[in-house]
Short mmCIF file of C-alpha atoms in Angstrom, two decimals:
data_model
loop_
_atom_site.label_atom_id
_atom_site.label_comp_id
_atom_site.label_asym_id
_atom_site.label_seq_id
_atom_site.Cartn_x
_atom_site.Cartn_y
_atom_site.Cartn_z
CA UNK A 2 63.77 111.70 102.82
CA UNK A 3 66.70 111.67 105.64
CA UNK A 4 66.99 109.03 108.67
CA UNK A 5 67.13 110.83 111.68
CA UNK A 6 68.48 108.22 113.00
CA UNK A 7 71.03 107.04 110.48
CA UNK A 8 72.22 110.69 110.43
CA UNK A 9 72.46 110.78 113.92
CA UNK A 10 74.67 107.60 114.11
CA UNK A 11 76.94 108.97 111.24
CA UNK A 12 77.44 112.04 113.17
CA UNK A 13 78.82 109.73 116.17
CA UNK A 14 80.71 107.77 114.15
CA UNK A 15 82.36 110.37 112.92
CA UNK A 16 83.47 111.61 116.23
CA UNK A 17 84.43 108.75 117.03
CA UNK A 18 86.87 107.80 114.18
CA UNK A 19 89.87 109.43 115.52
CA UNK A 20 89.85 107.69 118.95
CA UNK A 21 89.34 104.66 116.81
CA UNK A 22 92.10 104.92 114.58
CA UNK A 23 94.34 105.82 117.73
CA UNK A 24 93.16 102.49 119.50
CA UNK A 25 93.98 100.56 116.00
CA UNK A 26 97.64 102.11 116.68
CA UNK A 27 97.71 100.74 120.48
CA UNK A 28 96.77 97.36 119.74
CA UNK A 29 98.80 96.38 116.26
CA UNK A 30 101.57 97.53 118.60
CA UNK A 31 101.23 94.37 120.54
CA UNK A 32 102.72 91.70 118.38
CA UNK A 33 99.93 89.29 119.09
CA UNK A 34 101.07 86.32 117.57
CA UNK A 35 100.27 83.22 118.82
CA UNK A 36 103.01 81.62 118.36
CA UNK A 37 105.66 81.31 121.48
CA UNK A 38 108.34 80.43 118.86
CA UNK A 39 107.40 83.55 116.73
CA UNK A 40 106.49 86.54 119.68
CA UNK A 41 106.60 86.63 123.26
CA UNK A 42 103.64 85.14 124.45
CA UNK A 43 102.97 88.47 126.82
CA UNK A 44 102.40 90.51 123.90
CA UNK A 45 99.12 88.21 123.15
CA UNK A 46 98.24 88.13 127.22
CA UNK A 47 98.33 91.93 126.48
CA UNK A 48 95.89 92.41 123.23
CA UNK A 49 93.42 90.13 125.35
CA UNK A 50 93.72 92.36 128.18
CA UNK A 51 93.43 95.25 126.02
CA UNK A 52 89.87 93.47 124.35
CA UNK A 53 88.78 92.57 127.88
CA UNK A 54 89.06 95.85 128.93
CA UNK A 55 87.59 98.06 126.39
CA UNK A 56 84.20 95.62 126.25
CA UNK A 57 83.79 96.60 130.10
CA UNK A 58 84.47 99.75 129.36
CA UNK A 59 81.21 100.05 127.15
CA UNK A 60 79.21 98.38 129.62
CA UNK A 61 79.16 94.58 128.90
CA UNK A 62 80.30 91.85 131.24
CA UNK A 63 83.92 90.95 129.97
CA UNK A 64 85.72 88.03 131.25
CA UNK A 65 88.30 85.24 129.35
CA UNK A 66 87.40 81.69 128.68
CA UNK A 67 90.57 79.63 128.07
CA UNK A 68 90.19 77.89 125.30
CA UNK A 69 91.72 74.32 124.84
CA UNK A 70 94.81 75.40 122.96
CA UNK A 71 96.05 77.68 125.97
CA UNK A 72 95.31 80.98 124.77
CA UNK A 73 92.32 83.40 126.28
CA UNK A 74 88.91 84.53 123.81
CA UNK A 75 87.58 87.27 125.81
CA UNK A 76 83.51 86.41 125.83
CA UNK A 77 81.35 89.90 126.57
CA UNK A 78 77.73 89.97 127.56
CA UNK A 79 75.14 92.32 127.64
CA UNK A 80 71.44 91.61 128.41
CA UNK A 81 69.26 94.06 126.45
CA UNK A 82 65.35 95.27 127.35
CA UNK A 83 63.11 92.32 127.52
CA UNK A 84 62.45 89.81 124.86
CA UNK A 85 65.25 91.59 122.73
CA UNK A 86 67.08 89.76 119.92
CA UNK A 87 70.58 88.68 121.00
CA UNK A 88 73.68 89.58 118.43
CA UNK A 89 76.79 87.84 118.69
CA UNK A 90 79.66 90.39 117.35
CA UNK A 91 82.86 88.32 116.16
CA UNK A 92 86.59 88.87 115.89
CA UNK A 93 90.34 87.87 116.42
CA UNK A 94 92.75 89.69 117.97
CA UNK A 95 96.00 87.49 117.23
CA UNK A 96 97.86 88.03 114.00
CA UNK A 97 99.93 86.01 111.21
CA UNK A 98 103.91 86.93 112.05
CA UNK A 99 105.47 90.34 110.17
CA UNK A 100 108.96 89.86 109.21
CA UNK A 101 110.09 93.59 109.27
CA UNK A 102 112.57 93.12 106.56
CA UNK A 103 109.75 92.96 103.76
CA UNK A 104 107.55 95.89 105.20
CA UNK A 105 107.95 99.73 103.81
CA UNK A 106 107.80 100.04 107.32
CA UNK A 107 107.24 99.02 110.98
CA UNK A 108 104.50 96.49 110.59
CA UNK A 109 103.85 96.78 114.62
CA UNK A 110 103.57 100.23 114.39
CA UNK A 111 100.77 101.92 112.09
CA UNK A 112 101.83 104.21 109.95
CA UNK A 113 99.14 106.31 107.44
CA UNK A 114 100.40 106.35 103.63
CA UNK A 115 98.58 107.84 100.92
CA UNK A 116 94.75 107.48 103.12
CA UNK A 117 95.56 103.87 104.02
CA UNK A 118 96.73 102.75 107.75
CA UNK A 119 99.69 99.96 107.28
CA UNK A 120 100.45 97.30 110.02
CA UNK A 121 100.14 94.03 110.84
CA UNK A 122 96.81 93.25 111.98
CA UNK A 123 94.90 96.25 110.59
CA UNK A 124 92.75 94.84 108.42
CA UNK A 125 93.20 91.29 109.73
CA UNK A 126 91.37 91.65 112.25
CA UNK A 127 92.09 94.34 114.68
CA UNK A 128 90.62 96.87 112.04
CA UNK A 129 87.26 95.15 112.96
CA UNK A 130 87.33 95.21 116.85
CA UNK A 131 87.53 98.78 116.23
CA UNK A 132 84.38 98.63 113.93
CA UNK A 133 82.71 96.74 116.07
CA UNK A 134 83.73 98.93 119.22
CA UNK A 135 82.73 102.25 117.24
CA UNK A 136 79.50 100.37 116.53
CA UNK A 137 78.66 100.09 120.27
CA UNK A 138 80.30 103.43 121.23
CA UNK A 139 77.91 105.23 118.88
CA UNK A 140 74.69 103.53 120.09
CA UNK A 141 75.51 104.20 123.23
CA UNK A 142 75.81 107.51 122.79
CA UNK A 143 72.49 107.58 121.15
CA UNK A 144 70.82 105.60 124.19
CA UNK A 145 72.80 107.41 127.21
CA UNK A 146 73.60 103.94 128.32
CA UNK A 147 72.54 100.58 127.12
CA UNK A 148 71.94 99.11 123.89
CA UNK A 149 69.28 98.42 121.47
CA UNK A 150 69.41 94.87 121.86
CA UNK A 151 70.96 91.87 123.84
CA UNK A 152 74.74 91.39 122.84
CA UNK A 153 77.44 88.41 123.16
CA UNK A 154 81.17 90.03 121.51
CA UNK A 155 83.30 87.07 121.20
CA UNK A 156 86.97 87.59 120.31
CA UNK A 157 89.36 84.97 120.14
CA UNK A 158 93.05 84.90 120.21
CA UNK A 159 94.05 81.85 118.23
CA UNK A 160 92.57 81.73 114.78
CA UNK A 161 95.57 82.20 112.80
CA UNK A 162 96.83 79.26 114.09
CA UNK A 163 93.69 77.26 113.12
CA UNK A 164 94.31 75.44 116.68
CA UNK A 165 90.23 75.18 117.16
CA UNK A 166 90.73 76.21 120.71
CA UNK A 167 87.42 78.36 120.19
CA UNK A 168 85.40 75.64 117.98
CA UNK A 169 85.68 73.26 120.58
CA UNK A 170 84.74 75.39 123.98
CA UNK A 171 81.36 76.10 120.91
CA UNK A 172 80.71 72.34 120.54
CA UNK A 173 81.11 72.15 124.59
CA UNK A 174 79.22 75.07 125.70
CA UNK A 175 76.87 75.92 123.18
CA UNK A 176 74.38 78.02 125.22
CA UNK A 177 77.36 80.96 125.64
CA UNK A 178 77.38 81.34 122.25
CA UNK A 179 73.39 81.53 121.47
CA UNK A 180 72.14 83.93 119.43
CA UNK A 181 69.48 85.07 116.41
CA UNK A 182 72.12 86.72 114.62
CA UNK A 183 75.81 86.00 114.69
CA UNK A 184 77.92 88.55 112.94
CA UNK A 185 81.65 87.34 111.88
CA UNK A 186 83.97 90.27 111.48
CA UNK A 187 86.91 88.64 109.63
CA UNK A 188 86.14 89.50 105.87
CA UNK A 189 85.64 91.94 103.99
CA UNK A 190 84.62 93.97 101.13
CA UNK A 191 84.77 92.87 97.08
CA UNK A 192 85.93 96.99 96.70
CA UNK A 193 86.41 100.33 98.50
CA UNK A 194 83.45 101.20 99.53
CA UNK A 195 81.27 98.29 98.54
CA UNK A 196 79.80 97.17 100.83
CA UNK A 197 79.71 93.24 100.89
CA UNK A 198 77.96 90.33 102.77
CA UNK A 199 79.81 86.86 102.46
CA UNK A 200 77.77 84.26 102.15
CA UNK A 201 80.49 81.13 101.52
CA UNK A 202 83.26 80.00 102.83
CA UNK A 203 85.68 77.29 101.72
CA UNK A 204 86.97 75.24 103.99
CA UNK A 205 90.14 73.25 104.54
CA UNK A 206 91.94 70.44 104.53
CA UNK A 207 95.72 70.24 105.26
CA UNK A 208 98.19 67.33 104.45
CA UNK A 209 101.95 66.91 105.41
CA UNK A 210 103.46 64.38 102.79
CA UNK A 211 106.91 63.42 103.22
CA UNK A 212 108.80 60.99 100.49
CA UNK A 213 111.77 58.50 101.32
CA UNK A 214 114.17 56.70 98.85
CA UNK A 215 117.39 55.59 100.38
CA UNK A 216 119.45 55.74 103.97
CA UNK A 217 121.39 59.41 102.81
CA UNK A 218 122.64 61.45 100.42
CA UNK A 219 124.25 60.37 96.80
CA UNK A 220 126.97 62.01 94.59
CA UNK A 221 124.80 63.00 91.78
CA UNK A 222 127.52 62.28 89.85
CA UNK A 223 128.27 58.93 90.87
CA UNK A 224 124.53 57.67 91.27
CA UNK A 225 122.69 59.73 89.41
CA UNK A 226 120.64 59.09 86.98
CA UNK A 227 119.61 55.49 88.42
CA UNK A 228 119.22 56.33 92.03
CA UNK A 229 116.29 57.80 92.98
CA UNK A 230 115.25 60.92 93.70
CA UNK A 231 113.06 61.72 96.70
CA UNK A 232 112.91 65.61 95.72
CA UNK A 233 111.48 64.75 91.85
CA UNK A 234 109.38 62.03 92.86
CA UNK A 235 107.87 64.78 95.32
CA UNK A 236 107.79 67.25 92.30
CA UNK A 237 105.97 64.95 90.07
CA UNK A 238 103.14 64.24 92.41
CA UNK A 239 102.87 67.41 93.17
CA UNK A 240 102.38 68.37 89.85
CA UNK A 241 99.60 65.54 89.22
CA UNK A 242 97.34 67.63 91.45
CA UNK A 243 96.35 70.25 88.57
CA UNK A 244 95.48 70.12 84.98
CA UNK A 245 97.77 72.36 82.05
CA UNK A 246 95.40 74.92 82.63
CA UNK A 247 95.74 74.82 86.39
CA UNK A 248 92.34 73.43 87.31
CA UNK A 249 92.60 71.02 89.84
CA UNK A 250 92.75 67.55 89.83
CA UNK A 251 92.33 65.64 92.48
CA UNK A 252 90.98 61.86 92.18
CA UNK A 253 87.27 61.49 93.34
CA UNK A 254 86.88 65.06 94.00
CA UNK A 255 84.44 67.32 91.76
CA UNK A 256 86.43 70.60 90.74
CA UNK A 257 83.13 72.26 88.37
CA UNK A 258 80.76 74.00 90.85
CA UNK A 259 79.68 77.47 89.85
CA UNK A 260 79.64 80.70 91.66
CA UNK A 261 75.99 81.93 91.23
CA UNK A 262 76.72 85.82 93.43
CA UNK A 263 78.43 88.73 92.19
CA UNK A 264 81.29 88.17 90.02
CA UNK A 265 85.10 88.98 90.47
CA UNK A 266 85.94 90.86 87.27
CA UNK A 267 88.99 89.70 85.74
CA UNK A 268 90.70 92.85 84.91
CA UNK A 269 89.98 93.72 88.77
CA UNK A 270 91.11 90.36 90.07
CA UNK A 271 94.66 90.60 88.00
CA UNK A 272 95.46 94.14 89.71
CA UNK A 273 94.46 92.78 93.32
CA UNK A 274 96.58 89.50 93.17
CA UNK A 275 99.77 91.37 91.08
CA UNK A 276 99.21 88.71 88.33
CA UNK A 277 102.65 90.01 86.17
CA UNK A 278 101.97 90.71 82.65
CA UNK A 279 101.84 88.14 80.26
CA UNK A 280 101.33 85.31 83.02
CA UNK A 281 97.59 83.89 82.54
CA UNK A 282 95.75 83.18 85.42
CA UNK A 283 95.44 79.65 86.27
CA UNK A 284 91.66 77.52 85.62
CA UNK A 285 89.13 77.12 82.96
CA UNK A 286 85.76 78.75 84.91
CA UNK A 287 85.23 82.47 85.92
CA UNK A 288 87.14 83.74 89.22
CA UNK A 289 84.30 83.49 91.30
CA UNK A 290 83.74 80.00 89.95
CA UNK A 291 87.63 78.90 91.52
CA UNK A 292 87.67 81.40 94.42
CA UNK A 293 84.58 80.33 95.71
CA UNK A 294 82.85 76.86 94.49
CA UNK A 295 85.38 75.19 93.49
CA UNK A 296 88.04 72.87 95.63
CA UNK A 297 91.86 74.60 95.17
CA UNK A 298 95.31 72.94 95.82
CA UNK A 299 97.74 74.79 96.97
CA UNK A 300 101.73 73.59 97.86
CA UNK A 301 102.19 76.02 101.01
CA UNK A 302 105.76 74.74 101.77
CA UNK A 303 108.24 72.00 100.10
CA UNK A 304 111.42 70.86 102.74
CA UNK A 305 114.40 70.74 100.35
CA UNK A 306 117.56 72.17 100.22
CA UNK A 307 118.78 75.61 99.98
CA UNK A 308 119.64 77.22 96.34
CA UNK A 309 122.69 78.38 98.14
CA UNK A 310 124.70 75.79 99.66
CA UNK A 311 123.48 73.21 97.60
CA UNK A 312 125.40 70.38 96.94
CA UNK A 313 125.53 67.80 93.94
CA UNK A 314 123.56 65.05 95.47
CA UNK A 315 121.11 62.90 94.93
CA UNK A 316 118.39 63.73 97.72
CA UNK A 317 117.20 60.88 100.02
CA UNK A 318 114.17 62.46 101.25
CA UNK A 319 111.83 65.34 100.81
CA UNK A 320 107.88 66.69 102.04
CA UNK A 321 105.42 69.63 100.94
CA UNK A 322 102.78 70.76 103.34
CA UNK A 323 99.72 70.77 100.50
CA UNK A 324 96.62 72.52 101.82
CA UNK A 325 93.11 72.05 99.62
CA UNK A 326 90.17 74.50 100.03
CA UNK A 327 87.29 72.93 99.44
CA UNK A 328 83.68 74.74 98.79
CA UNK A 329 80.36 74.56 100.52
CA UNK A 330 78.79 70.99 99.61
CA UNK A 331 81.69 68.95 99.89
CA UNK A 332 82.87 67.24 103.22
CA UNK A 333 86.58 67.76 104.49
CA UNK A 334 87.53 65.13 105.54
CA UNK A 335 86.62 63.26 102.34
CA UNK A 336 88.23 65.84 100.17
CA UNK A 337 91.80 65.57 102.46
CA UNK A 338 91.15 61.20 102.02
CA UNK A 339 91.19 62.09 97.89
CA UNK A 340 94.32 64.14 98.53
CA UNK A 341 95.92 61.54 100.32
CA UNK A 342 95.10 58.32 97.33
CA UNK A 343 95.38 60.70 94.91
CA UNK A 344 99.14 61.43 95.88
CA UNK A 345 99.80 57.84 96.99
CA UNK A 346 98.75 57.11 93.67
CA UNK A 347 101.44 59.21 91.94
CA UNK A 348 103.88 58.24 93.67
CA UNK A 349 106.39 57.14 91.11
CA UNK A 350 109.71 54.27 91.31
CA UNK A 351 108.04 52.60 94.48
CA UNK A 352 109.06 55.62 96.93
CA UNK A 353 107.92 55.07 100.31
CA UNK A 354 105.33 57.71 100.97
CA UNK A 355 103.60 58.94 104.97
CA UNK A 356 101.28 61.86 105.43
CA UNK A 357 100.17 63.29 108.28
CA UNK A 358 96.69 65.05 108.63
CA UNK A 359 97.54 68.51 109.91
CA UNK A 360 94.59 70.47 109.78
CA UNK A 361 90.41 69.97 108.69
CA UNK A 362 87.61 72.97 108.62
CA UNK A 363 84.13 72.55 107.12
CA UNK A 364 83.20 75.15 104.62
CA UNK A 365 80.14 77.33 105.00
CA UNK A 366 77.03 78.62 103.59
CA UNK A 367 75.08 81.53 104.67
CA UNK A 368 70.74 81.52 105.09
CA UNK A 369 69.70 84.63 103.21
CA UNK A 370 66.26 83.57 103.34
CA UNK A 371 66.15 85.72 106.96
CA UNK A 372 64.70 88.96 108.15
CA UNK A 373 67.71 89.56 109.76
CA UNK A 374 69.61 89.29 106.62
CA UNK A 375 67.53 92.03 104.85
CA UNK A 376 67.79 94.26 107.06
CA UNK A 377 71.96 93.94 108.00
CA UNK A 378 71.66 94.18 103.57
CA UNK A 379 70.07 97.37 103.80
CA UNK A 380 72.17 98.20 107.09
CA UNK A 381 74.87 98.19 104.99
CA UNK A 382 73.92 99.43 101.45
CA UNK A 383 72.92 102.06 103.65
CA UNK A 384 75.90 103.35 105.85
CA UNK A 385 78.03 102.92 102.57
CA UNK A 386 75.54 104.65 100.31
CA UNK A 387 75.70 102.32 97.44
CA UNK A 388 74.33 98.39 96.87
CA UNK A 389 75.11 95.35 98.60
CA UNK A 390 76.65 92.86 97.30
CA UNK A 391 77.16 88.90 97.80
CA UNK A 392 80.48 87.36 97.62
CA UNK A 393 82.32 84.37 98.33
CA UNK A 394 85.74 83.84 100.68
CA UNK A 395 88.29 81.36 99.62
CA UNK A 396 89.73 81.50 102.86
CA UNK A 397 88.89 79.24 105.95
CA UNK A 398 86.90 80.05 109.25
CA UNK A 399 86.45 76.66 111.10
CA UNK A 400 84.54 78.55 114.01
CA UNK A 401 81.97 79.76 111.52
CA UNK A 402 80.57 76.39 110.77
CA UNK A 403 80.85 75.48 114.18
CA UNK A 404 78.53 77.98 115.17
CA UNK A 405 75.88 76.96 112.51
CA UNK A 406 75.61 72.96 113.68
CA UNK A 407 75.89 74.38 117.55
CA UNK A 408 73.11 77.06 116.34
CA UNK A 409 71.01 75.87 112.72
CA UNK A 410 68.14 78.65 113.37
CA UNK A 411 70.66 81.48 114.06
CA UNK A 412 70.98 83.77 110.58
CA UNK A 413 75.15 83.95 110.26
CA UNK A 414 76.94 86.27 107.85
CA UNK A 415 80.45 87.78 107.90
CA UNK A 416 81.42 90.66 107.18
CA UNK A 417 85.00 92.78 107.82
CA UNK A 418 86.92 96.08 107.14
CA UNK A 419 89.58 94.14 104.62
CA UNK A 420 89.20 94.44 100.64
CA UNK A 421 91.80 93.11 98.22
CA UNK A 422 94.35 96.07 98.57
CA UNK A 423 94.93 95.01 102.35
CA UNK A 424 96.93 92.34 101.57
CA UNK A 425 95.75 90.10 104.40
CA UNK A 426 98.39 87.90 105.56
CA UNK A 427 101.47 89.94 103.48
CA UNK A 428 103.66 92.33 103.73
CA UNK A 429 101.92 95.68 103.80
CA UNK A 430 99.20 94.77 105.36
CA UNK A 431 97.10 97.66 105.48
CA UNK A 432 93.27 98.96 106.14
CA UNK A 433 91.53 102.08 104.41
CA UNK A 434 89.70 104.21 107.70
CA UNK A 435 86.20 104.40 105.39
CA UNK A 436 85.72 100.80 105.61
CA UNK A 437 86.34 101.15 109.43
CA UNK A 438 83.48 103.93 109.57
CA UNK A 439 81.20 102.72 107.08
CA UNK A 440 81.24 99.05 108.75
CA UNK A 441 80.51 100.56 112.07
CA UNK A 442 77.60 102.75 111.27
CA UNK A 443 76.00 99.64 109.61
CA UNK A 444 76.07 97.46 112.39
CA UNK A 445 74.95 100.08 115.06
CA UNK A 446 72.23 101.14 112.38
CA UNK A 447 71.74 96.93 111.75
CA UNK A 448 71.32 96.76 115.88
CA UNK A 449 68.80 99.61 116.49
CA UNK A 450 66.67 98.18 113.31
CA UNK A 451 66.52 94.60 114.19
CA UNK A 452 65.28 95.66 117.61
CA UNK A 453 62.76 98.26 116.30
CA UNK A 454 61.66 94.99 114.12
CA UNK A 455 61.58 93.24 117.16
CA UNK A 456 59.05 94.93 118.55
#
């Protein structure tokens, strides 16, 4: 038996798609980095604009709230029929930097290759303003004006910096950011056209450590071999912080949870990272197991010198930025103190060792115990015709857990138009128009079902 309804919001989506895709194009032109030392800063005043804007343009109440680290999340509000459920809609609209050199092409403008839309910022997470957008475009159409239910569309402009501009205006002013069902749009799918709920997220804990052994640099030839070595004491606590088979192995911190959702096949998970044959993949438990409930090290950046240029010396001083996900049940800022002993503890020869704390988020885990749950699962399994599925993120989203101790009763999930072939954060980025569609008639077919519910 058809949905009237369900085919009547696939028919607007449809129609909508290509003004969608040619708004994607408009805004990963603006290089919306924040980062005044990477992009202008007017090219991120300009992708708020452009959010402000095209929320008042549907009808919602659109203004900017500054948030602490100088940049503008554009808050929209619309107050649905009586006694309606609220929805917060999420997203971001700043991007990680594209260095043009390493793109097939312009990564600030999108360019369509073989079905898939390439730029920076299409799948992460422009690609789902426009799903969320198309969601309320296609309601609206069905309604001739208003919505279903009550909305709050939050979409900041500083979470690739993990500044926590928007975490802390949460924590300040909870009551703007109330709601029975907050929706994160920053994710994405475990496939193509699966559709996905994430239920987990690790989060974070970033250290700076920087190692000192003498006043300057030594003739390697003269001293070394005796004097030493800031750059190899660095290496060898570096190395201390995983096992031969790559788990990790951090003092005081428990690296054997177990990832009880869908599973990341192996075979799959090889392809999607570019794993080169003959290299194993690193850790003793399943995928799922490391990418999702288990804490992961991960040496982001060492300061050393240059290959070329090098000199034969003896180096004096060296640091790594080390960042550690850590999974749902384990606290932060305990997990970046174990980081800290566990390298001050490795330190070999007596090296003098500082760290600096760069960087916390608490990991996450979703209620699926909810109404609203079950019926954004069906929302979904729906508008992409085949099952849901569960899955984990290894990645961080500090403002996620900030909503859930500002808002306990609220029923949180994230969802988003990425999958493993976007390459999130890398060269190529890129987003596959289906997911845009399919996410888009599941939360406008999630919205008018959670008010019929309602009722």
């Amino acid at each position: 038996m058809t949905d009237p309804l369900q085919d009547r919001l696939r028919a607007e989506v449809a129609g909508l798609m290509p003004r969608a895709l040619d708004e994607l194009r408009a805004l990963v032109a603006l290089r919306s980095v924040a980062d005044a030392q990477v992009e202008d800063p007017r090219e991120l005043e300009l992708a708020a604009r452009w959010v402000r804007d095209a929320l008042a343009a549907e009808g919602l109440e659109a203004r900017f709230a500054r948030t602490p680290d100088g940049t503008d999340a554009v808050i929209a509000t619309y107050d649905g029929p009586p006694d309606s459920p609220r929805v917060l809609l999420y997203a971001h609209y700043d991007v990680q930097p594209a260095h043009a050199e390493e793109w097939t092409s312009d990564p600030w403008d999108l360019t369509e290759r073989d079905g898939r839309h390439y730029g920076r910022g299409a799948a992460d997470c422009k690609g789902n303003i426009l799903a969320h957008l198309t969601a309320l475009r296609a309601c609206r159409a069905l309604s001739g004006d208003g919505y279903p239910c009550s909305l709050t569309v939050v979409v900041e402009g500083s979470e690739e910096q993990g500044t926590g501009g928007l975490e802390d205006c949460v924590r300040d002013h909870p009551e703007e950011f109330a709601a029975e069902v907050v929706i994160i749009g920053d994710v994405g799918n475990i496939a193509v056209g699966v559709p996905t709920l994430t239920v987990a997220l690790r989060g974070m804990a970033d250290t700076i450590v920087r190692v000192r052994t003498g006043s300057g640099q030594l003739h390697s030839g003269a001293f070394g071999g005796a004097a030493p070595d800031a750059l190899a004491a660095l290496i060898a606590m570096l190395a201390s912080l995983r096992d031969a088979d790559g788990n990790t192995t951090i003092d005081g911190l428990a690296a054997d949870g177990v990832w009880e959702g869908t599973q990341y096949d192996e075979e799959t998970f090889r392809a999607d990272a570019g794993i080169l044959p003959g290299v194993r993949r690193i850790g003793s438990g399943t995928i799922s197991d490391h990418l999702w409930a288990r804490p992961a090290v991960t040496v982001l950046g060492i300061d050393a010198p240059a290959v070329i240029g090098s000199v034969p010396s003896v180096q004096p001083a060296a640091a790594a930025r080390v960042s550690l996900r850590v999974p749902p049940g384990q606290d932060p800022g305990q997990a970046q103190e174990a980081l800290v002993e566990h390298l001050r503890g490795a330190a070999p020869w007596g090296v003098h060792v500082e760290f600096e704390r760069v960087g916390l988020g608490r990991p996450f885990a979703a209620r699926q115990d909810t109404r609203a749950f079950e019926l954004l699962a069906g929302a979904m399994a729906d508008a992409f015709d085949a099952p849901t599925q569960t899955s984990g993120q290894g990645g961080s989203i500090p403002l996620t857990a900030a909503l859930a101790d500002a808002h306990p009763e609220a029923s949180i999930v994230l969802v988003g138009v990425a999958e493993p072939a976007s390459r999130m954060h890398a060269e190529d980025e890129s987003v596959h128009p289906d997911e845009i569609s399919h996410l888009a008639l599941a939360e406008a077919l999630f919205l008018h079902r959670l008010a019929a519910h309602a009722d």
